[in-house]
Structures are given as structure tokens and as C-alpha cells.
Short mmCIF file of C-alpha atoms and ligand atoms in Angstrom, two decimals:
data_model
loop_
_atom_site.label_atom_id
_atom_site.label_comp_id
_atom_site.label_asym_id
_atom_site.label_seq_id
_atom_site.Cartn_x
_atom_site.Cartn_y
_atom_site.Cartn_z
CA MET A 68 37.57 1.65 6.83
CA ASN A 69 37.41 0.51 3.25
CA ILE A 70 36.48 -3.12 3.60
CA ILE A 71 36.03 -3.87 -0.09
CA PRO A 72 39.65 -4.82 -0.77
CA THR A 73 39.65 -7.09 2.30
CA LEU A 74 36.49 -8.83 1.26
CA ARG A 75 37.50 -9.03 -2.37
CA LEU A 76 40.82 -10.51 -1.42
CA ALA A 77 39.13 -12.93 0.89
CA CYS A 78 36.69 -13.89 -1.84
CA LEU A 79 39.11 -14.14 -4.66
CA LEU A 80 41.97 -15.88 -2.94
CA ALA A 81 39.62 -18.55 -1.61
CA CYS A 82 41.25 -18.43 1.78
CA THR A 83 40.22 -21.04 4.37
CA PRO A 84 37.16 -22.15 2.44
CA LEU A 85 36.40 -25.02 4.77
CA LEU A 86 36.02 -22.87 7.86
CA GLY A 87 32.78 -21.47 6.50
CA ILE A 88 31.10 -24.84 6.68
CA ALA A 89 31.34 -25.23 10.43
CA GLN A 90 28.02 -23.92 11.73
CA SER A 91 27.77 -25.73 14.99
CA THR A 92 30.42 -26.90 17.35
CA PHE A 93 30.44 -30.66 17.42
CA GLN A 94 31.72 -31.78 20.75
CA LEU A 95 30.95 -34.79 22.86
CA ALA A 96 30.00 -34.12 26.47
CA ASP A 97 32.92 -34.92 28.71
CA GLU A 98 31.60 -35.91 32.08
CA THR A 99 35.00 -35.60 33.67
CA LEU A 100 35.03 -31.81 33.14
CA PRO A 101 34.08 -29.75 36.18
CA ASN A 102 30.49 -28.52 36.02
CA PRO A 103 29.95 -26.36 39.10
CA ASP A 104 26.68 -24.96 37.77
CA ASN A 105 25.29 -28.43 37.04
CA GLU A 106 24.46 -27.30 33.50
CA PRO A 107 22.79 -29.83 31.22
CA ALA A 108 24.98 -31.16 28.40
CA PRO A 109 24.01 -29.82 24.96
CA VAL A 110 22.02 -31.94 22.54
CA HIS A 111 23.83 -31.42 19.25
CA PRO A 112 23.64 -29.75 16.80
CA VAL A 113 23.30 -26.35 18.45
CA PRO A 114 22.96 -22.90 16.82
CA HIS A 115 25.94 -20.71 16.08
CA GLU A 116 25.84 -17.37 17.93
CA ARG A 117 25.06 -15.64 14.61
CA GLN A 118 22.09 -17.97 14.06
CA MET A 119 20.85 -17.19 17.59
CA LYS A 120 20.87 -13.46 16.86
CA TRP A 121 19.17 -14.06 13.54
CA GLN A 122 16.46 -16.22 15.16
CA GLU A 123 15.78 -13.49 17.70
CA THR A 124 14.91 -11.15 14.81
CA GLU A 125 11.76 -13.33 14.43
CA PHE A 126 9.67 -11.15 12.14
CA TYR A 127 10.99 -8.84 9.42
CA ALA A 128 10.00 -7.25 6.16
CA PHE A 129 10.82 -8.02 2.54
CA PHE A 130 10.77 -5.22 -0.01
CA HIS A 131 10.74 -6.15 -3.69
CA TYR A 132 11.45 -2.98 -5.64
CA GLY A 133 13.42 -2.46 -8.86
CA MET A 134 13.14 -2.65 -12.63
CA ASN A 135 10.08 -4.93 -12.40
CA THR A 136 8.20 -2.20 -10.53
CA TYR A 137 8.25 -0.23 -13.79
CA THR A 138 7.67 -3.06 -16.29
CA GLY A 139 4.96 -4.93 -14.39
CA LEU A 140 6.96 -8.16 -14.70
CA GLU A 141 7.82 -10.54 -11.88
CA TRP A 142 10.95 -11.85 -13.58
CA GLY A 143 12.58 -9.35 -15.94
CA ASN A 144 14.48 -10.84 -18.85
CA GLY A 145 17.59 -8.71 -18.38
CA ASP A 146 17.17 -6.71 -21.60
CA GLU A 147 15.13 -3.87 -20.07
CA LYS A 148 16.58 -0.44 -20.89
CA GLU A 149 17.99 1.27 -17.79
CA SER A 150 15.92 4.37 -18.61
CA ILE A 151 12.72 2.43 -17.80
CA PHE A 152 13.68 2.68 -14.14
CA ALA A 153 12.19 6.12 -13.39
CA PRO A 154 10.74 6.63 -9.90
CA THR A 155 8.07 9.35 -9.75
CA ALA A 156 9.55 10.53 -6.40
CA PRO A 157 12.76 9.76 -4.49
CA PRO A 158 12.56 6.13 -3.27
CA ASP A 159 12.04 6.26 0.48
CA PRO A 160 13.34 3.23 2.43
CA TYR A 161 12.74 5.11 5.68
CA GLN A 162 9.00 5.07 4.94
CA TRP A 163 9.16 1.31 4.18
CA LEU A 164 10.93 0.43 7.41
CA LYS A 165 8.84 2.75 9.54
CA ALA A 166 5.72 0.90 8.38
CA ALA A 167 7.42 -2.42 9.13
CA LYS A 168 8.28 -1.24 12.61
CA ALA A 169 4.64 -0.32 13.24
CA ALA A 170 3.77 -3.97 12.45
CA GLY A 171 6.10 -5.11 15.23
CA MET A 172 8.89 -6.17 12.88
CA LYS A 173 12.48 -5.98 14.02
CA GLY A 174 14.12 -5.55 10.63
CA GLY A 175 13.91 -5.77 6.88
CA ILE A 176 15.57 -7.04 3.74
CA ALA A 177 15.61 -4.98 0.54
CA VAL A 178 15.95 -6.51 -2.90
CA VAL A 179 18.86 -4.67 -4.47
CA LYS A 180 19.27 -6.90 -7.53
CA HIS A 181 16.65 -9.28 -8.88
CA HIS A 182 17.07 -11.91 -11.62
CA ASP A 183 17.02 -9.16 -14.32
CA GLY A 184 20.43 -8.02 -13.04
CA PHE A 185 19.53 -4.33 -12.63
CA CYS A 186 21.45 -2.99 -9.60
CA LEU A 187 19.84 -0.46 -7.28
CA TRP A 188 23.18 1.03 -6.31
CA PRO A 189 26.00 2.61 -8.33
CA THR A 190 28.01 -0.59 -8.74
CA GLU A 191 31.33 -0.84 -10.54
CA THR A 192 30.50 -4.34 -11.74
CA THR A 193 27.99 -3.51 -14.47
CA THR A 194 26.56 -0.54 -16.30
CA HIS A 195 23.10 -2.05 -15.83
CA ASN A 196 22.43 0.06 -12.76
CA VAL A 197 20.68 3.15 -11.39
CA THR A 198 23.28 5.62 -12.67
CA ARG A 199 21.80 5.15 -16.14
CA GLY A 200 18.21 5.38 -14.92
CA GLY A 201 15.48 7.39 -16.61
CA ASN A 202 15.41 10.52 -14.44
CA ALA A 203 17.25 12.37 -11.70
CA TYR A 204 15.48 10.43 -8.94
CA ALA A 205 16.70 7.20 -10.53
CA ARG A 206 20.25 8.42 -10.90
CA ASN A 207 20.36 9.46 -7.24
CA THR A 208 18.96 6.15 -6.05
CA ASN A 209 21.13 4.05 -3.79
CA ILE A 210 18.90 1.59 -1.96
CA PRO A 211 21.60 -0.19 0.10
CA ARG A 212 22.91 3.14 1.38
CA ASP A 213 19.49 4.60 2.22
CA PHE A 214 18.05 1.35 3.55
CA ALA A 215 20.96 0.83 5.95
CA LYS A 216 20.76 4.45 7.07
CA ALA A 217 17.01 4.22 7.70
CA ALA A 218 17.41 0.97 9.63
CA ARG A 219 20.04 2.50 11.90
CA LYS A 220 17.83 5.49 12.55
CA LEU A 221 14.87 3.25 13.43
CA HIS A 222 17.02 0.81 15.46
CA MET A 223 16.10 -2.04 13.14
CA LYS A 224 18.14 -4.82 11.57
CA TYR A 225 18.77 -4.84 7.84
CA GLY A 226 20.06 -6.99 5.03
CA PHE A 227 19.96 -7.34 1.25
CA TYR A 228 18.58 -9.72 -1.35
CA ILE A 229 20.98 -10.13 -4.22
CA SER A 230 20.02 -12.55 -6.94
CA PRO A 231 22.88 -14.89 -7.86
CA TRP A 232 21.12 -15.55 -11.17
CA ASP A 233 21.71 -12.62 -13.53
CA ARG A 234 19.80 -12.63 -16.80
CA ASN A 235 21.55 -9.46 -17.96
CA SER A 236 25.20 -10.43 -17.62
CA ALA A 237 27.00 -11.73 -20.70
CA LEU A 238 29.31 -13.57 -18.31
CA TYR A 239 26.59 -15.57 -16.53
CA GLY A 240 27.49 -19.26 -16.55
CA THR A 241 31.26 -18.65 -16.66
CA GLU A 242 33.74 -18.52 -13.77
CA ARG A 243 34.33 -14.86 -14.56
CA TYR A 244 30.73 -14.04 -13.62
CA VAL A 245 31.30 -15.42 -10.13
CA SER A 246 34.61 -13.69 -9.45
CA GLU A 247 34.17 -10.47 -11.43
CA VAL A 248 30.48 -9.80 -10.95
CA PHE A 249 28.68 -11.74 -8.24
CA LEU A 250 31.34 -11.90 -5.50
CA ARG A 251 32.30 -8.30 -6.14
CA GLN A 252 28.69 -7.23 -5.85
CA CYS A 253 28.45 -9.00 -2.50
CA ALA A 254 31.64 -7.23 -1.46
CA GLU A 255 30.23 -3.88 -2.50
CA LEU A 256 27.09 -4.55 -0.49
CA ALA A 257 29.07 -5.50 2.59
CA GLN A 258 30.50 -1.99 2.42
CA TYR A 259 27.07 -0.56 3.22
CA GLY A 260 27.23 -1.84 6.78
CA THR A 261 29.05 -4.53 8.66
CA GLU A 262 26.12 -5.19 11.00
CA GLN A 263 23.89 -6.82 8.34
CA PHE A 264 21.83 -9.69 9.74
CA GLU A 265 21.04 -11.68 6.60
CA MET A 266 21.96 -11.90 2.91
CA TRP A 267 19.25 -13.48 0.81
CA PHE A 268 20.23 -15.64 -2.15
CA ASP A 269 17.15 -17.11 -3.73
CA GLY A 270 16.98 -20.53 -5.29
CA ALA A 271 16.02 -19.57 -8.88
CA ASN A 272 19.22 -20.18 -10.77
CA GLY A 273 19.83 -20.43 -14.48
CA GLY A 274 17.51 -20.59 -17.45
CA ASN A 275 16.89 -18.38 -20.43
CA GLY A 276 17.69 -14.69 -20.55
CA TYR A 277 19.25 -11.80 -22.43
CA TYR A 278 22.85 -12.50 -21.30
CA GLY A 279 24.37 -9.48 -23.01
CA GLY A 280 22.49 -10.11 -26.26
CA ALA A 281 23.04 -13.86 -26.55
CA TYR A 282 19.39 -14.66 -25.73
CA ASP A 283 20.15 -18.25 -24.85
CA THR A 284 19.62 -20.67 -21.99
CA ARG A 285 22.32 -21.16 -19.39
CA SER A 286 22.37 -23.67 -16.60
CA ILE A 287 24.73 -23.95 -13.66
CA ASP A 288 25.14 -26.33 -10.73
CA ARG A 289 24.00 -24.17 -7.88
CA ASP A 290 25.74 -26.32 -5.27
CA THR A 291 29.16 -25.57 -6.69
CA TYR A 292 28.99 -22.64 -9.13
CA TYR A 293 28.89 -19.70 -6.71
CA ASP A 294 31.82 -20.81 -4.54
CA VAL A 295 29.54 -20.57 -1.54
CA PRO A 296 31.86 -21.80 1.25
CA ASN A 297 34.34 -19.12 0.26
CA LEU A 298 31.62 -16.49 -0.09
CA ARG A 299 30.21 -17.34 3.34
CA ASP A 300 33.57 -17.23 5.01
CA SER A 301 34.44 -13.96 3.32
CA VAL A 302 31.15 -12.25 4.20
CA HIS A 303 31.52 -13.37 7.80
CA LYS A 304 34.95 -11.76 8.00
CA VAL A 305 33.38 -8.34 7.45
CA CYS A 306 29.77 -8.95 8.59
CA PRO A 307 30.14 -11.44 11.45
CA ASP A 308 26.42 -11.56 12.27
CA CYS A 309 25.21 -11.95 8.69
CA VAL A 310 23.39 -15.24 8.11
CA LEU A 311 23.67 -16.42 4.51
CA TRP A 312 20.26 -17.64 3.64
CA GLY A 313 19.27 -20.36 1.14
CA VAL A 314 22.21 -21.41 -0.98
CA GLY A 315 24.41 -19.94 1.80
CA GLY A 316 23.40 -22.83 4.07
CA GLU A 317 22.80 -21.06 7.38
CA ALA A 318 18.99 -20.83 7.37
CA ARG A 319 16.55 -22.79 5.28
CA TRP A 320 13.61 -21.99 3.00
CA ILE A 321 10.35 -23.12 4.57
CA GLY A 322 9.39 -23.76 0.98
CA ASN A 323 5.71 -22.99 0.40
CA GLU A 324 5.87 -19.17 0.14
CA ALA A 325 2.38 -19.16 1.62
CA GLY A 326 3.23 -18.12 5.14
CA TRP A 327 3.05 -21.33 7.15
CA ALA A 328 5.50 -23.72 8.75
CA GLY A 329 4.84 -27.27 9.91
CA GLN A 330 3.40 -27.68 13.38
CA THR A 331 6.23 -30.12 13.86
CA ASN A 332 9.24 -28.06 12.90
CA TRP A 333 12.81 -29.03 13.73
CA SER A 334 15.63 -26.53 13.29
CA THR A 335 17.90 -29.38 12.34
CA GLU A 336 18.48 -30.75 8.83
CA ASN A 337 20.73 -32.95 6.72
CA ARG A 338 22.65 -31.95 3.61
CA GLY A 339 20.79 -32.69 0.40
CA TYR A 340 17.27 -32.38 1.84
CA ALA A 341 14.50 -31.34 -0.55
CA PRO A 342 13.30 -27.88 0.55
CA GLU A 343 9.99 -28.14 -1.30
CA ARG A 344 9.16 -31.32 0.61
CA ASN A 345 10.90 -30.99 3.90
CA GLY A 346 11.45 -27.26 4.39
CA MET A 347 8.29 -26.92 6.47
CA TYR A 348 9.27 -29.60 8.97
CA GLY A 349 13.05 -29.99 9.24
CA THR A 350 14.50 -33.33 10.30
CA GLU A 351 14.39 -34.54 13.88
CA ASN A 352 17.89 -35.95 13.98
CA GLY A 353 19.41 -33.72 11.30
CA TRP A 354 23.16 -33.16 11.40
CA PHE A 355 23.15 -29.36 10.98
CA TRP A 356 21.48 -26.46 12.68
CA LEU A 357 19.44 -25.08 9.78
CA PRO A 358 16.46 -23.11 11.09
CA GLY A 359 13.48 -22.25 8.90
CA GLU A 360 12.49 -18.89 7.41
CA SER A 361 9.11 -18.45 5.81
CA ASP A 362 8.89 -15.90 2.98
CA ALA A 363 5.38 -14.74 2.23
CA LYS A 364 3.53 -12.07 0.27
CA GLY A 365 1.61 -9.47 2.26
CA THR A 366 -0.37 -8.50 -0.84
CA ASN A 367 -2.62 -10.44 -3.20
CA MET A 368 -0.53 -10.28 -6.40
CA GLY A 369 3.20 -10.67 -6.96
CA TRP A 370 6.42 -10.02 -5.07
CA PHE A 371 6.70 -6.75 -7.01
CA TYR A 372 4.09 -4.00 -7.14
CA HIS A 373 1.22 -4.35 -9.64
CA ASP A 374 -1.64 -1.96 -10.30
CA GLY A 375 -4.82 -3.02 -8.56
CA GLU A 376 -3.09 -5.06 -5.86
CA LYS A 377 -4.52 -5.22 -2.36
CA ALA A 378 -2.83 -5.73 0.98
CA LEU A 379 -3.93 -8.79 2.97
CA THR A 380 -6.07 -8.03 6.01
CA PRO A 381 -4.45 -7.64 9.43
CA GLU A 382 -6.39 -10.77 10.55
CA ARG A 383 -4.90 -12.85 7.73
CA LEU A 384 -1.42 -11.49 8.51
CA PHE A 385 -1.93 -12.31 12.20
CA GLN A 386 -2.79 -15.89 11.24
CA MET A 387 0.44 -16.05 9.19
CA TYR A 388 2.35 -14.82 12.20
CA LEU A 389 0.90 -17.60 14.37
CA GLU A 390 1.67 -20.20 11.69
CA THR A 391 5.29 -19.12 11.22
CA VAL A 392 6.80 -17.28 14.20
CA GLY A 393 4.45 -19.33 16.36
CA ARG A 394 5.83 -22.54 14.84
CA ASN A 395 9.56 -22.12 15.27
CA SER A 396 10.14 -20.28 11.99
CA THR A 397 10.99 -16.67 11.21
CA LEU A 398 8.61 -14.70 8.99
CA ILE A 399 9.83 -12.41 6.20
CA LEU A 400 6.74 -10.62 4.97
CA ASN A 401 6.81 -8.88 1.60
CA MET A 402 5.28 -5.45 0.97
CA PRO A 403 6.20 -3.99 -2.42
CA PRO A 404 6.90 -0.27 -2.88
CA ASP A 405 5.09 1.25 -5.88
CA ARG A 406 6.38 3.41 -8.73
CA SER A 407 6.87 6.39 -6.42
CA GLY A 408 9.33 4.28 -4.43
CA ARG A 409 7.00 4.31 -1.41
CA LEU A 410 4.69 1.73 0.11
CA PRO A 411 1.06 2.33 -0.90
CA GLN A 412 -1.08 3.66 1.96
CA ALA A 413 -3.14 0.42 2.02
CA SER A 414 0.01 -1.57 2.81
CA VAL A 415 1.04 0.89 5.50
CA ASP A 416 -2.45 0.56 7.05
CA ALA A 417 -2.39 -3.24 6.91
CA LEU A 418 0.98 -3.30 8.66
CA GLU A 419 -0.21 -0.94 11.33
CA GLY A 420 -3.36 -3.03 11.79
CA LEU A 421 -1.22 -6.11 12.29
CA GLY A 422 0.91 -4.29 14.84
CA GLN A 423 -2.21 -3.39 16.78
CA LEU A 424 -3.45 -7.00 16.77
CA LEU A 425 -0.09 -8.28 17.98
CA LYS A 426 -0.06 -5.73 20.75
CA ALA A 427 -3.64 -6.36 21.79
CA ARG A 428 -3.35 -10.17 21.69
CA LEU A 429 0.22 -11.11 22.49
CA SER A 430 1.73 -8.52 24.77
CA LYS A 431 0.00 -8.72 28.16
CA ASP A 432 1.60 -11.80 29.66
CA LEU A 433 -0.73 -13.31 32.26
CA ALA A 434 1.93 -15.79 33.37
CA ARG A 435 3.84 -12.96 35.03
CA LYS A 436 1.22 -12.69 37.76
CA ALA A 437 0.62 -16.42 38.18
CA ASP A 438 2.11 -18.83 40.73
CA VAL A 439 4.35 -21.20 38.84
CA SER A 440 5.46 -24.65 39.91
CA ALA A 441 6.96 -27.73 38.27
CA SER A 442 6.73 -31.45 38.97
CA ALA A 443 10.53 -31.64 38.82
CA THR A 444 13.38 -29.15 38.97
CA ARG A 445 17.06 -29.68 38.27
CA ARG A 446 19.48 -29.50 41.16
CA SER A 447 20.94 -25.98 41.42
CA GLY A 448 24.59 -25.25 40.71
CA GLU A 449 26.87 -22.74 42.38
CA ASN A 450 25.80 -19.77 40.25
CA ARG A 451 22.69 -20.96 38.50
CA ASP A 452 19.37 -22.44 39.43
CA TYR A 453 16.78 -24.09 37.22
CA ALA A 454 13.65 -23.16 39.18
CA ALA A 455 10.22 -22.91 37.56
CA ASP A 456 9.99 -19.18 38.18
CA ASN A 457 12.80 -18.70 35.64
CA LEU A 458 10.00 -19.34 33.13
CA THR A 459 8.18 -16.15 33.98
CA ASP A 460 11.00 -13.75 34.89
CA GLY A 461 11.24 -12.20 31.41
CA ASP A 462 14.91 -13.23 31.16
CA LYS A 463 15.86 -15.38 28.16
CA ASP A 464 19.14 -16.38 29.78
CA THR A 465 17.62 -18.11 32.81
CA TYR A 466 15.76 -21.36 32.29
CA TRP A 467 13.89 -24.15 33.97
CA ALA A 468 15.22 -27.67 33.57
CA THR A 469 14.81 -31.12 35.03
CA ASP A 470 17.54 -33.53 36.08
CA ASP A 471 19.15 -35.54 33.30
CA SER A 472 17.19 -38.67 34.17
CA LEU A 473 13.84 -37.10 33.20
CA SER A 474 12.35 -36.35 29.79
CA THR A 475 8.80 -35.63 30.96
CA ALA A 476 7.48 -33.09 33.50
CA THR A 477 4.51 -30.86 34.24
CA ILE A 478 4.53 -27.10 34.79
CA THR A 479 1.50 -25.55 36.47
CA LEU A 480 0.36 -21.93 36.56
CA THR A 481 -2.37 -20.81 38.95
CA TRP A 482 -4.07 -17.45 39.36
CA LYS A 483 -5.96 -16.09 42.33
CA LYS A 484 -8.80 -14.91 40.10
CA PRO A 485 -10.17 -16.52 36.92
CA GLN A 486 -8.52 -15.32 33.71
CA ALA A 487 -9.57 -15.44 30.05
CA LEU A 488 -6.83 -17.52 28.40
CA ARG A 489 -6.31 -17.61 24.62
CA TYR A 490 -2.69 -18.38 23.74
CA VAL A 491 0.23 -20.20 25.32
CA MET A 492 3.78 -19.37 24.25
CA LEU A 493 6.72 -21.67 24.96
CA MET A 494 10.40 -21.02 24.25
CA GLU A 495 13.14 -23.62 24.55
CA TYR A 496 16.64 -22.72 25.62
CA ILE A 497 17.92 -23.73 22.17
CA ARG A 498 21.53 -22.77 22.86
CA LYS A 499 21.68 -26.31 24.23
CA GLY A 500 19.79 -27.84 21.32
CA GLN A 501 16.15 -28.39 20.35
CA ARG A 502 14.74 -31.18 22.51
CA ILE A 503 10.99 -31.26 23.06
CA LYS A 504 9.03 -33.73 20.91
CA GLY A 505 5.61 -33.68 22.53
CA PHE A 506 3.56 -31.74 25.07
CA LYS A 507 -0.04 -31.13 26.06
CA VAL A 508 -1.95 -28.17 27.46
CA GLU A 509 -4.78 -28.38 29.99
CA THR A 510 -6.81 -25.82 31.92
CA SER A 511 -8.77 -25.99 35.15
CA ALA A 512 -11.56 -23.66 36.24
CA ASP A 513 -10.53 -23.69 39.93
CA GLY A 514 -6.83 -24.29 39.32
CA GLN A 515 -6.85 -27.65 41.15
CA THR A 516 -9.35 -30.09 39.73
CA GLY A 517 -11.15 -30.97 36.54
CA TRP A 518 -8.16 -30.53 34.22
CA THR A 519 -9.45 -30.37 30.64
CA ALA A 520 -7.47 -30.68 27.44
CA ALA A 521 -7.09 -27.40 25.52
CA ALA A 522 -5.85 -26.80 21.97
CA THR A 523 -7.20 -30.14 20.83
CA GLY A 524 -6.60 -30.43 17.12
CA VAL A 525 -3.26 -28.66 17.40
CA GLU A 526 -0.23 -30.93 16.91
CA CYS A 527 1.56 -30.25 20.17
CA THR A 528 4.89 -31.75 19.14
CA THR A 529 7.97 -29.56 18.73
CA VAL A 530 8.60 -26.24 20.50
CA GLY A 531 12.03 -24.93 19.43
CA TYR A 532 12.87 -21.24 19.63
CA LYS A 533 9.20 -20.24 19.93
CA ARG A 534 5.86 -22.01 19.80
CA ILE A 535 2.51 -20.22 20.16
CA VAL A 536 -0.53 -22.42 20.67
CA PRO A 537 -4.02 -20.97 20.22
CA LEU A 538 -6.04 -22.56 23.02
CA ASN A 539 -9.20 -22.80 20.90
CA GLY A 540 -7.24 -24.87 18.40
CA SER A 541 -7.66 -22.52 15.43
CA THR A 542 -5.00 -20.26 13.95
CA ALA A 543 -7.54 -18.77 11.51
CA ASP A 544 -9.94 -17.66 14.20
CA SER A 545 -7.85 -17.76 17.33
CA TYR A 546 -9.16 -14.82 19.31
CA GLY A 547 -12.52 -15.74 20.76
CA PRO A 548 -13.82 -15.24 24.29
CA GLY A 549 -10.98 -17.41 25.61
CA ILE A 550 -11.10 -20.16 28.23
CA THR A 551 -11.93 -18.86 31.67
CA ALA A 552 -9.69 -20.63 34.15
CA ARG A 553 -7.61 -20.30 37.29
CA GLY A 554 -5.13 -22.92 36.27
CA LEU A 555 -3.14 -23.94 33.19
CA ARG A 556 -0.66 -26.74 32.95
CA ILE A 557 1.80 -27.91 30.35
CA THR A 558 2.94 -31.49 30.39
CA ILE A 559 6.02 -32.32 28.38
CA THR A 560 5.35 -35.84 27.21
CA ALA A 561 8.53 -36.53 25.20
CA SER A 562 11.92 -34.91 24.85
CA LYS A 563 15.27 -35.93 23.37
CA ALA A 564 16.89 -35.24 26.76
CA CYS A 565 15.90 -33.31 29.88
CA PRO A 566 13.68 -30.41 28.75
CA LEU A 567 14.92 -26.81 29.05
CA LEU A 568 12.49 -23.91 28.69
CA HIS A 569 13.34 -20.27 29.30
CA THR A 570 9.87 -18.79 28.81
CA LEU A 571 6.27 -19.76 29.37
CA SER A 572 3.82 -16.96 28.55
CA VAL A 573 0.05 -16.94 28.54
CA PHE A 574 -2.11 -14.33 26.82
C1 FUL B 20 12.13 -16.38 -5.61
C2 FUL B 20 12.19 -15.40 -6.79
O1 FUL B 20 12.24 -16.12 -8.01
C3 FUL B 20 10.97 -14.54 -6.71
O2 FUL B 20 10.89 -13.63 -7.78
C4 FUL B 20 11.01 -13.79 -5.38
O3 FUL B 20 12.11 -12.91 -5.35
C5 FUL B 20 11.07 -14.79 -4.23
C6 FUL B 20 11.14 -14.17 -2.88
O4 FUL B 20 12.18 -15.64 -4.40
O5 FUL B 20 13.09 -17.32 -5.64
#
């Protein structure tokens, strides 16, 4: 099916622009409705189904590749000759994604146009693209096509970064840029696969540039210029699971680009929040479901490849994982392909090393063989129960809950033999809203007496989609000998409403 005309029409005719804004269903609980399963009422706002799928992607790669790879710049001015783009081998997105998969990632996002405006696919919207590149490899390059193909082959999710700011286009700053260039480019990209999981629109918008030879400074109002509600609605018509990041308003920038989220991290926000200040933490009683994504560099220089760069160590990347995915954020980790259009071997090795650490440290779930009990359990319904063993059944659709009257409770795990415990992982059933505000973790050598606080120094506040707590209290040096114990208990000390958890894992 040729979806471009549909999307273009949808974009250009501005149909139903307001529909795109509704991200969560706002509905008051009606206690007169039948509730045979005794399900807890949601605590609004709640995630849209598309945001749920996106959140479950958890950890994915970022690949900055393009004109800057060949100029050594981080932000090209837009006046770079197309012939400068000259890969020394055919760019190989399959190699990029395979390395990401070895790190345990579930997907990736490829930059296909950065601020310099050079397009890594044969677009009809500008001549500043690969078809005028410096050699045959350049002219055959089509990153969206090959990236999507590689992702399908590897069973990974994929999406694209397209810079709204375009320092090459003479039209930038006018309405024509939005309708004739930017929205059409998004439409062209949608054609490369309707199952995209995220489109990345960064926040750098406007400033000086080439602009078709004008060499001036152009500023726009990024809240209104790009016709975002219409864009979002139009993209969703063809890519229903595609979260529009950043300016798109469906997931938020964690805001430090250093690979950490706040220990207290709400997936809820208000309009007009300041990402640089609040991105790390969210807002407890925010009006919108706006979960955090942390973008971070996996190398020691820029987002793009630079000679002499080094990949971060697997240990450092593991710490980043704990401080992002382990704090209710997703992690998009950048590894830049070099001038051959491939990831340098050192980056491939670092990713593989990270994958090994994740497997060694966070895959053997000790909770599965523990006895699990709770101080309170919600009354069962006709087809659903809320028993504590739902926490350790490996099923994200079954959950433990208390009755509505409670907002505190204790869950206890006991083992027949002593275990070395290092990490606790909690996951809320966020389809019914993020609730937990405080909890504590304790261990007991015999599983019955002498309960001792663990993870002291960690702010045990929010949980959200996923929270991983290192029991020795340190994300930098989390894997020590562990705490030898036969018992572990979690006490939820504060929650917006009755707590709902679908998973409790211990490693
Ligand atoms: C920013 C851009 O300005 C950087 O060059 C990079 O692409 C980063 C991920 O987003 O907004």
C-alpha cells in the first residue's frame, strides 16, 4: 500500500487536529458499574496503549550517522557539499542493530536527518541527500530502508530521528518549510514501515545556518511552528504504535543527557514544565502521562563519530542502565558508526560486555523459587485474583493488590536455604496509574527475625514501570558479595491508592 498520499493528505488538510492531544482516557470511576472481577479503579492519568508498548521497549540504541561523520562536526551548518558524504564501505545497519541486540537492547533509532538537513534517504523534498553523495556507496545509501529491514530480521523495534530544525533549507522559518519539507519528510519516513515505535524530534530548534545561502539567523516558536497535533495525529494514522518523542508530547526528555533519571521519577507531567529542571523527576500529580526517556552517549566524545573516541566500559554502561531503566525511565544509548558506516569494534565489544553483565547480574530471578506472602491481599473477583504469588509468576498481566482501604502493606519472600541477594526489582501495574510513593527493603538471615534495613542511602520512593534497587546502596559499585539471607521483605509505606505490583524479582 502506498501510504504517503494518505499521510500527506492527513498532514496537509489538518484533519481532526485535536484528537492527537488525547493521550490518556480521563474518566471518573463510576461505582455503580458492575465490577465482577473486583478490579481496582484507575488512578489517572494512565498510559495510552502505545505508550505501554513503548515503555516495554525499555532499552534501545541510538545511532548518530550522517554528514557530520565525514566533517567531524557535531552540528553541521547546512552548507556542506553532498559529495563530502562518502562512506568507505556500504553502511551496515544490520551490524549496528546486531551489536545492540547483544547488549540486551530491544530496538534502535537511527538519525536519518540531523540539523544540517542532509537526508540519508533518496527524498523528494530536497536535493541535499544521499543521491548526490560522493561515491557509489553514498548514492546507494538508504538508511531508513536498510535499518527497518535489519530490525525486522533481528526481531527488534525501530524508529527514526528526524531533526525538525534544518539549517540547509532556504524555506526554514516559513510555513512552506513545515508543509512542503518537514511534514513530507515525516510522511516519507512512515513509508519505511508502519510498525515504528518512536519518532525522535529533538529540542534544538532555530538559530543561525546556511538556509539556502542566506546565512542568517532564524527563530521559530517550537510549540506552534511544526503543527505538532496534526503531525502526531497523522503519524498515528499510519504508524499506530509510534510514540512521538520530545516536541511530539508523548514521552519526555529526562534532560541531562548523562544517563541518569531521578530516584523519584513520576511518569506524569503538566504542560509547560521545564525539561532541564524537571525532566529527571516528573510531577507527582501531573495531568498527563508523559514518561521519561534518557538519551546518553556510550562513547567519550560526541553523538557523532570522532577519531580517537573510546567506548565507555561495560561497568559504566551497567551503572547507566541501573540509573535509567532501573529508575522508571527508558534508556536510548548512542553508539556512533564510523566513516565505513559500521560500528567500531571497540563499541561492539563494549555492547557485548554490557549484555554479559546484564545476563550475569539480572537474569536469574531468585524470587521464582521463594515462598511469597503479603500482609494483605485484595478480595478475588470472578475471573481474577490478586494473590501475592502473582508477583513471581512471570506474567505481567496478573498482579497483586490490596483492598481499596489500604495504601501500605508488606510482601515477604523466604527461601529454604540462604541466598546471596544483590538487587530487588519492582514493577507496578501502571495500566491503572503510577501509585507508589514510598517503600523500604529489609533482609533477614533466618527469614523470620532480625529484619535489617537494606539499600540504605537509596531513595526508595517511586516505583513506576520498573525500579531496580541495588541492595548495597550503590549503583556505581552494585555487584559485591551480596547480602546472605533467607528472607527479604518490601514494605510499601505510602501510595496514592491501593498498591498494585505485577512483578517482584530478586537477583
Ligand atoms: C540534541 C542534538 O542537538 C544533538 O546533536 C543530538 O542529536 C542529541 C541527541 O539531541 O538535541
